[in-house]
CSV table of C-alpha atoms in Angstrom, one decimal:
chain,number,residue,atom,x,y,z
A,14,MET,CA,-92.5,-107.0,91.6
A,15,LYS,CA,-93.1,-104.8,94.3
A,16,LYS,CA,-90.5,-102.3,93.4
A,17,THR,CA,-92.2,-101.7,89.6
A,18,GLY,CA,-96.0,-101.4,91.4
A,19,LYS,CA,-94.4,-98.6,93.4
A,20,LEU,CA,-92.8,-97.1,90.1
A,21,ILE,CA,-95.2,-97.6,88.4
A,22,SER,CA,-97.7,-95.4,91.5
A,23,ILE,CA,-94.7,-92.8,91.5
A,24,VAL,CA,-95.5,-92.0,87.3
A,25,THR,CA,-99.0,-92.4,87.7
A,26,ALA,CA,-99.1,-89.4,90.6
A,27,ALA,CA,-96.6,-87.4,88.9
A,28,ILE,CA,-98.7,-88.1,85.5
A,29,PHE,CA,-101.9,-87.0,87.4
A,30,ALA,CA,-100.0,-83.8,89.2
A,31,ALA,CA,-98.8,-82.5,86.0
A,32,MET,CA,-102.5,-82.7,84.7
A,33,LEU,CA,-103.6,-80.9,87.5
A,34,LEU,CA,-101.3,-78.4,86.9
A,35,ILE,CA,-102.1,-77.6,83.2
A,36,SER,CA,-105.9,-77.8,84.3
A,37,CYS,CA,-105.2,-75.3,87.0
A,38,GLY,CA,-103.5,-73.1,84.4
A,39,ALA,CA,-106.3,-73.0,82.0
A,40,LEU,CA,-108.3,-72.1,84.9
A,41,GLU,CA,-106.6,-69.4,86.0
A,42,ALA,CA,-106.1,-68.1,82.0
A,43,LYS,CA,-109.9,-68.0,82.1
A,44,PRO,CA,-111.6,-64.6,81.8
A,45,PRO,CA,-113.7,-63.4,83.7
A,46,GLN,CA,-116.4,-65.0,82.2
A,47,ALA,CA,-119.9,-63.3,80.7
A,48,ASP,CA,-122.0,-60.8,83.6
A,49,GLY,CA,-119.9,-62.2,86.6
A,50,GLU,CA,-117.6,-64.7,85.6
A,51,ARG,CA,-120.6,-67.9,84.7
A,52,THR,CA,-120.5,-71.0,85.1
A,53,THR,CA,-122.9,-72.2,82.5
A,54,ALA,CA,-123.3,-71.6,78.8
A,55,PRO,CA,-126.6,-69.2,78.8
A,56,ASP,CA,-129.9,-70.0,77.0
A,57,ALA,CA,-129.3,-68.8,73.2
A,58,ALA,CA,-132.4,-65.9,74.7
A,59,GLU,CA,-129.7,-64.5,77.1
A,60,ALA,CA,-127.5,-63.9,73.9
A,61,SER,CA,-126.4,-60.2,72.9
A,62,ALA,CA,-127.2,-61.2,69.4
A,63,PRO,CA,-129.3,-57.6,68.0
A,64,ASP,CA,-132.7,-58.1,67.1
A,65,GLY,CA,-133.5,-54.3,65.1
A,66,PRO,CA,-132.1,-51.0,66.0
A,67,MET,CA,-133.2,-50.1,69.5
A,68,GLU,CA,-133.3,-46.3,70.2
A,69,THR,CA,-134.0,-44.1,72.9
A,70,ALA,CA,-135.7,-40.8,73.4
A,71,PRO,CA,-136.5,-38.9,76.5
A,72,VAL,CA,-139.4,-39.3,78.3
A,73,GLU,CA,-140.7,-36.2,80.4
A,74,THR,CA,-140.1,-36.8,84.0
A,75,SER,CA,-140.8,-35.5,87.3
A,76,ALA,CA,-137.9,-36.0,89.2
A,77,PRO,CA,-135.4,-37.2,89.4
A,78,SER,CA,-135.8,-36.2,85.9
A,79,GLY,CA,-132.9,-36.4,83.1
A,80,ILE,CA,-131.8,-40.0,83.6
A,81,LEU,CA,-130.5,-42.3,80.9
A,82,THR,CA,-129.2,-45.9,82.4
A,83,VAL,CA,-127.2,-47.5,79.8
A,84,TYR,CA,-126.4,-51.3,80.1
A,85,PHE,CA,-124.9,-53.8,77.9
A,86,SER,CA,-125.6,-57.5,78.8
A,87,CYS,CA,-125.5,-60.8,77.4
A,88,THR,CA,-126.9,-63.8,80.7
A,89,GLY,CA,-128.8,-61.3,82.1
A,90,ASN,CA,-127.2,-60.3,84.9
A,91,THR,CA,-126.5,-56.5,83.9
A,92,GLU,CA,-129.6,-56.4,82.3
A,93,THR,CA,-131.8,-57.0,86.0
A,94,ILE,CA,-129.2,-54.9,87.9
A,95,ALA,CA,-130.6,-52.2,85.1
A,96,GLY,CA,-133.8,-52.1,86.0
A,97,TRP,CA,-133.6,-51.8,88.9
A,98,ILE,CA,-132.2,-49.1,88.7
A,99,GLN,CA,-134.6,-47.4,86.2
A,100,GLU,CA,-137.3,-48.8,88.9
A,101,ALA,CA,-136.1,-46.6,91.6
A,102,LEU,CA,-134.9,-43.6,89.8
A,103,GLY,CA,-137.2,-43.5,86.7
A,104,GLY,CA,-135.3,-42.3,83.0
A,105,ASP,CA,-134.9,-44.1,80.2
A,106,LEU,CA,-133.0,-47.7,79.5
A,107,PHE,CA,-130.4,-47.9,76.1
A,108,GLN,CA,-129.3,-51.7,75.6
A,109,ILE,CA,-126.1,-51.6,73.9
A,110,ARG,CA,-126.0,-53.9,71.4
A,111,THR,CA,-124.0,-55.3,68.4
A,112,ALA,CA,-124.5,-54.7,64.7
A,113,ASP,CA,-123.3,-58.4,64.3
A,114,ALA,CA,-124.0,-61.1,66.3
A,115,TYR,CA,-121.9,-63.0,69.2
A,116,PRO,CA,-121.6,-66.0,68.8
A,117,GLU,CA,-124.3,-68.2,71.3
A,118,ASP,CA,-122.5,-70.9,72.2
A,119,TYR,CA,-120.8,-69.1,75.8
A,120,ASP,CA,-116.8,-71.0,75.3
A,121,GLU,CA,-117.1,-69.2,71.6
A,122,LEU,CA,-118.5,-66.3,73.0
A,123,LEU,CA,-115.8,-66.0,75.2
A,124,GLU,CA,-113.2,-66.7,72.9
A,125,THR,CA,-114.6,-63.9,70.4
A,126,ALA,CA,-114.3,-60.9,73.4
A,127,ARG,CA,-110.6,-62.1,74.1
A,128,GLN,CA,-109.5,-61.6,70.5
A,129,GLU,CA,-111.4,-58.3,70.6
A,130,GLN,CA,-109.3,-57.3,73.6
A,131,GLU,CA,-105.9,-58.2,72.0
A,132,ALA,CA,-107.1,-56.8,69.0
A,133,GLY,CA,-108.2,-53.3,70.5
A,134,ALA,CA,-111.3,-53.8,68.2
A,135,ARG,CA,-114.8,-51.6,68.6
A,136,PRO,CA,-117.4,-53.5,67.4
A,137,ALA,CA,-120.2,-51.2,65.8
A,138,LEU,CA,-123.3,-50.8,67.2
A,139,SER,CA,-126.7,-51.2,66.4
A,140,GLY,CA,-129.1,-48.2,67.7
A,141,ARG,CA,-128.2,-44.8,68.9
A,142,VAL,CA,-128.8,-42.9,71.8
A,143,GLU,CA,-131.2,-40.2,70.3
A,144,HIS,CA,-131.0,-36.4,72.3
A,145,MET,CA,-128.1,-37.3,74.4
A,146,GLU,CA,-127.6,-33.4,75.8
A,147,ALA,CA,-131.4,-34.0,77.7
A,148,TYR,CA,-129.8,-36.1,79.9
A,149,ASP,CA,-127.9,-35.2,83.1
A,150,THR,CA,-127.2,-38.3,84.5
A,151,VAL,CA,-125.8,-41.7,82.5
A,152,PHE,CA,-126.1,-45.0,84.5
A,153,ILE,CA,-123.4,-47.4,82.4
A,154,GLY,CA,-124.1,-51.0,83.1
A,155,TYR,CA,-121.7,-54.3,82.2
A,156,PRO,CA,-120.0,-57.1,83.1
A,157,ILE,CA,-116.4,-58.1,83.4
A,158,TRP,CA,-114.2,-59.9,80.8
A,159,TRP,CA,-111.4,-60.2,80.6
A,160,ALA,CA,-110.8,-58.2,83.5
A,161,ASP,CA,-112.2,-55.1,82.0
A,162,MET,CA,-115.6,-53.9,80.3
A,163,PRO,CA,-116.6,-55.7,76.7
A,164,MET,CA,-115.0,-54.2,73.9
A,165,ALA,CA,-118.5,-52.8,72.6
A,166,VAL,CA,-119.0,-50.6,75.9
A,167,TYR,CA,-115.8,-48.6,74.9
A,168,THR,CA,-117.6,-48.0,70.9
A,169,PHE,CA,-120.3,-46.7,73.8
A,170,LEU,CA,-118.4,-44.9,75.3
A,171,GLU,CA,-116.3,-43.4,72.3
A,172,GLU,CA,-119.8,-42.1,70.2
A,173,TYR,CA,-120.5,-39.8,73.1
A,174,ASP,CA,-119.5,-36.3,74.7
A,175,LEU,CA,-120.8,-37.2,78.1
A,176,SER,CA,-119.1,-34.1,79.2
A,177,GLY,CA,-121.1,-32.0,81.7
A,178,LYS,CA,-123.5,-35.3,82.8
A,179,THR,CA,-123.1,-37.2,85.9
A,180,VAL,CA,-121.7,-40.9,84.8
A,181,ILE,CA,-122.2,-43.6,87.5
A,182,PRO,CA,-120.8,-47.3,86.2
A,183,PHE,CA,-122.1,-50.2,88.1
A,184,CYS,CA,-120.6,-53.6,86.9
A,185,THR,CA,-121.1,-57.5,87.3
A,186,HIS,CA,-118.3,-59.6,88.0
A,187,GLY,CA,-117.0,-62.9,89.7
A,188,SER,CA,-114.3,-62.1,91.5
A,189,SER,CA,-112.3,-58.9,90.0
A,190,GLY,CA,-114.7,-56.1,91.1
A,191,PHE,CA,-114.3,-53.2,88.2
A,192,SER,CA,-111.2,-54.6,87.5
A,193,GLY,CA,-109.8,-50.8,87.1
A,194,THR,CA,-112.7,-50.0,84.5
A,195,GLN,CA,-114.0,-46.5,86.8
A,196,GLU,CA,-110.2,-45.4,85.7
A,197,ALA,CA,-111.1,-46.5,82.0
A,198,ILE,CA,-113.9,-44.9,81.8
A,199,ALA,CA,-113.1,-41.3,83.9
A,200,ALA,CA,-110.6,-41.9,80.9
A,201,LEU,CA,-112.6,-41.7,78.2
A,202,GLN,CA,-115.0,-38.8,79.6
A,203,PRO,CA,-112.2,-36.7,81.2
A,204,GLY,CA,-115.1,-33.3,81.0
A,205,ALA,CA,-117.6,-36.4,83.2
A,206,GLU,CA,-118.2,-36.0,86.9
A,207,LEU,CA,-117.8,-39.9,87.7
A,208,ARG,CA,-119.5,-40.9,90.7
A,209,GLU,CA,-119.1,-44.1,92.6
A,210,GLY,CA,-120.2,-47.0,91.1
A,211,ILE,CA,-121.4,-50.7,92.5
A,212,ALA,CA,-119.9,-54.3,91.8
A,213,VAL,CA,-121.9,-57.2,92.2
A,214,ARG,CA,-121.0,-60.9,91.5
A,215,GLY,CA,-122.7,-62.7,88.8
A,216,GLY,CA,-123.9,-65.0,90.3
A,217,GLN,CA,-125.4,-62.9,93.3
A,218,ALA,CA,-126.9,-60.8,91.1
A,219,ALA,CA,-130.6,-62.2,91.5
A,220,ASP,CA,-130.1,-61.6,95.5
A,221,SER,CA,-128.6,-58.2,94.7
A,222,ARG,CA,-131.7,-55.4,95.1
A,223,GLU,CA,-131.7,-54.4,98.8
A,224,GLU,CA,-128.0,-53.9,98.1
A,225,VAL,CA,-128.3,-52.4,94.6
A,226,ILE,CA,-131.3,-50.1,96.2
A,227,GLY,CA,-129.5,-48.9,99.2
A,228,TRP,CA,-126.4,-47.6,96.7
A,229,LEU,CA,-128.5,-45.5,95.2
A,230,ALA,CA,-130.4,-44.3,98.4
A,231,GLY,CA,-126.6,-43.3,99.3
A,232,LEU,CA,-126.0,-41.5,95.9
A,233,GLY,CA,-127.8,-38.4,96.3
A,234,LEU,CA,-129.0,-37.8,93.5
A,235,GLU,CA,-131.4,-34.7,93.5
A,236,GLY,CA,-134.8,-36.0,93.9
A,237,ALA,CA,-134.1,-40.2,93.9
A,238,ALA,CA,-134.7,-40.2,97.5
A,239,ALA,CA,-138.7,-41.0,96.7
A,240,GLY,CA,-138.1,-43.9,94.4
A,241,THR,CA,-135.3,-45.7,96.2
A,242,ALA,CA,-137.8,-45.2,99.0
A,243,ALA,CA,-140.7,-46.7,97.5
A,244,ALA,CA,-137.9,-49.7,95.6
A,245,SER,CA,-137.7,-50.3,98.9
A,246,GLY,CA,-140.5,-50.7,100.1
A,247,GLY,CA,-140.0,-47.2,102.5
A,248,GLU,CA,-137.6,-44.2,103.8
A,249,ILE,CA,-135.9,-45.5,107.0
A,250,ARG,CA,-133.2,-43.3,108.3
A,251,VAL,CA,-131.0,-43.7,111.4
A,252,ARG,CA,-128.7,-41.8,113.3
A,253,PHE,CA,-125.4,-42.3,115.1
A,254,SER,CA,-124.4,-39.1,117.6
A,255,PHE,CA,-120.9,-40.3,119.4
A,256,ASP,CA,-118.7,-37.9,121.0
A,257,GLY,CA,-117.3,-35.5,118.7
A,258,GLY,CA,-120.3,-35.6,116.2
A,259,GLU,CA,-122.8,-37.5,114.5
A,260,ALA,CA,-123.4,-39.0,110.9
A,261,ALA,CA,-126.5,-40.5,109.3
A,262,ALA,CA,-127.9,-43.5,106.9
A,263,VAL,CA,-130.8,-44.1,105.0
A,264,LEU,CA,-131.3,-48.2,105.1
A,265,ASN,CA,-133.5,-50.4,103.7
A,266,ASP,CA,-137.3,-51.8,104.7
A,267,THR,CA,-135.9,-55.5,105.2
A,268,PRO,CA,-136.1,-58.0,107.9
A,269,THR,CA,-132.8,-57.4,108.8
A,270,VAL,CA,-133.1,-53.8,109.5
A,271,GLN,CA,-137.2,-54.4,111.0
A,272,SER,CA,-134.4,-56.0,113.9
A,273,LEU,CA,-132.6,-53.7,114.7
A,274,LEU,CA,-135.6,-50.2,114.5
A,275,ALA,CA,-137.1,-52.7,117.2
A,276,GLN,CA,-134.1,-52.5,119.6
A,277,LEU,CA,-133.8,-48.5,118.7
A,278,PRO,CA,-132.8,-46.6,120.4
A,279,ALA,CA,-129.9,-48.0,121.9
A,280,THR,CA,-126.3,-47.3,123.0
A,281,VAL,CA,-123.7,-49.6,121.8
A,282,THR,CA,-120.0,-50.1,121.7
A,283,MET,CA,-118.3,-49.5,118.1
A,284,SER,CA,-115.3,-51.0,117.5
A,285,ASP,CA,-112.8,-51.4,115.0
A,286,TYR,CA,-112.6,-54.7,112.8
A,287,ALA,CA,-110.1,-56.3,109.9
A,288,GLY,CA,-108.8,-52.0,109.6
A,289,ALA,CA,-112.3,-51.9,107.6
A,290,GLU,CA,-114.8,-51.5,109.5
A,291,LYS,CA,-116.5,-50.2,112.4
A,292,ILE,CA,-119.3,-53.1,114.4
A,293,ALA,CA,-121.2,-53.3,117.0
A,294,TYR,CA,-123.8,-55.8,118.9
A,295,PHE,CA,-126.7,-55.1,119.9
A,296,ALA,CA,-128.6,-56.8,123.4
A,297,GLU,CA,-130.2,-59.3,120.6
A,298,ALA,CA,-128.5,-60.4,117.5
A,299,LEU,CA,-129.7,-58.9,114.0
A,300,THR,CA,-131.8,-61.2,111.5
A,301,ASP,CA,-130.6,-62.7,108.5
A,302,GLU,CA,-134.1,-63.7,107.3
A,303,GLY,CA,-134.5,-63.2,103.2
A,304,ALA,CA,-131.0,-61.9,102.9
A,305,PRO,CA,-128.3,-63.1,100.3
A,306,GLU,CA,-125.5,-65.3,100.5
A,307,GLY,CA,-123.4,-62.4,100.9
A,308,TYR,CA,-122.3,-59.4,98.5
A,309,ASP,CA,-119.2,-57.6,97.8
A,310,PRO,CA,-118.8,-54.1,100.3
A,311,GLN,CA,-118.6,-50.9,99.4
A,312,ILE,CA,-117.3,-47.8,101.8
A,313,GLY,CA,-120.0,-46.1,103.7
A,314,ASP,CA,-122.4,-49.2,103.3
A,315,VAL,CA,-124.4,-50.3,106.3
A,316,ALA,CA,-124.4,-54.4,106.6
A,317,CYS,CA,-124.8,-57.1,108.9
A,318,TYR,CA,-123.0,-60.1,109.5
A,319,GLY,CA,-125.0,-62.9,109.8
A,320,PRO,CA,-123.4,-65.5,111.8
A,321,TRP,CA,-122.8,-63.1,114.3
A,322,GLY,CA,-125.4,-60.8,113.8
A,323,ASN,CA,-123.3,-57.7,114.4
A,324,MET,CA,-123.8,-54.4,112.6
A,325,ALA,CA,-120.4,-53.0,110.0
A,326,VAL,CA,-120.2,-49.8,108.9
A,327,PHE,CA,-117.7,-50.0,106.4
A,328,TYR,CA,-115.3,-47.4,105.7
A,329,ASN,CA,-112.0,-49.0,103.7
A,330,ASP,CA,-113.1,-51.6,100.4
A,331,GLN,CA,-113.8,-54.8,101.2
A,332,PRO,CA,-114.7,-57.9,99.0
A,333,TYR,CA,-117.5,-60.3,98.8
A,334,ALA,CA,-118.2,-61.9,101.7
A,335,GLU,CA,-120.5,-65.2,102.4
A,336,GLY,CA,-122.9,-64.5,105.5
A,337,LEU,CA,-122.9,-60.7,104.9
A,338,CYS,CA,-126.2,-58.9,103.9
A,339,PRO,CA,-127.0,-55.1,102.7
A,340,MET,CA,-128.7,-52.8,104.9
A,341,GLY,CA,-128.5,-49.3,104.2
A,342,LYS,CA,-126.1,-47.0,103.1
A,343,ILE,CA,-124.6,-44.1,105.1
A,344,GLU,CA,-125.4,-40.6,103.8
A,345,SER,CA,-123.2,-38.5,106.2
A,346,GLY,CA,-120.5,-38.4,108.4
A,347,MET,CA,-118.6,-41.2,107.3
A,348,ASP,CA,-115.5,-39.4,107.8
A,349,LEU,CA,-116.5,-39.2,111.7
A,350,LEU,CA,-117.7,-42.5,111.8
A,351,ALA,CA,-114.5,-43.4,110.2
A,352,ALA,CA,-112.4,-41.8,112.8
A,353,LEU,CA,-114.0,-43.1,116.0
A,354,PRO,CA,-111.7,-44.2,118.6
A,355,GLU,CA,-111.7,-47.8,119.6
A,356,ASP,CA,-114.3,-49.3,122.0
A,357,ALA,CA,-116.5,-45.8,120.8
A,358,SER,CA,-120.0,-45.4,122.7
A,359,VAL,CA,-122.5,-44.6,120.1
A,360,THR,CA,-125.9,-44.1,120.4
A,361,VAL,CA,-128.4,-45.1,117.5
A,362,GLU,CA,-131.7,-44.1,116.5
A,363,ARG,CA,-134.4,-43.7,114.2
A,364,ILE,CA,-135.2,-40.3,112.7
A,365,GLY,CA,-137.2,-41.4,109.7
């Protein structure tokens, strides 16, 4: 009886383990879901069903001018980022919409996206950008589906010639970052100048405004400084001075940055961490009050790691990290900061 019971337990455990492996395999085979691996189905109102042609005509703007923000969004995460870009820089918005509606059911939407990708489909779009020649800078945003751009974004990129324009991508994702899509855009638009984009976790999109504003400020677009400063609550600049040169950064007006400014000027020791960032501790720990739960840092980002209260400047790519909150962007001297020797003495002071 005991042997039989033991045998039943072993068989039951084996069946459970097999089911677990099958389940995990299915999850791993699932695509990076729409707008950053959303795990719950979107409301019907957030689906990408077109509701009529959407055309955008150029608008006469002062500084900056000639900016178009193009985006494809199903759950609203990418749309949120697009709205912040327009809020900061002005210009026009254009939503990529498909002529045929995608399924409202989320799982069906993902299956349709998978089938389109496997077939190399180019779904027809509803609406066009009129007078594309009027725009000098084009932001292009999209979610990562199945480790790629939605096929509708390929349709858009193949319908327009963006030669001579500055093209800046942004995406929302679950954990994959751009997943090679920046290179795909470069291949489709070889005559455009492709700038460094930003990849935001879909689950953190609603809390990423300061990160987005800091990224925009660091792009150095002509005439954009006033817009990003207004969007972030004011332009704040700091200088890092050290033996052999200096670097400058534009910071966002956040509680974290204010806790830094209250201690400036200050001379700190800047050390290397994980082969990706230069970190420094101030007399008092920086606050992470009001900061997002974490974010995906880009090269040149200035950030605070909340649990330690230190400042970090990223000179290599790092993945999303919980507890990390954005502070701003290095605008000059990044190469000098990256080359600092271990335990270098650096003076940090406000200059604007």
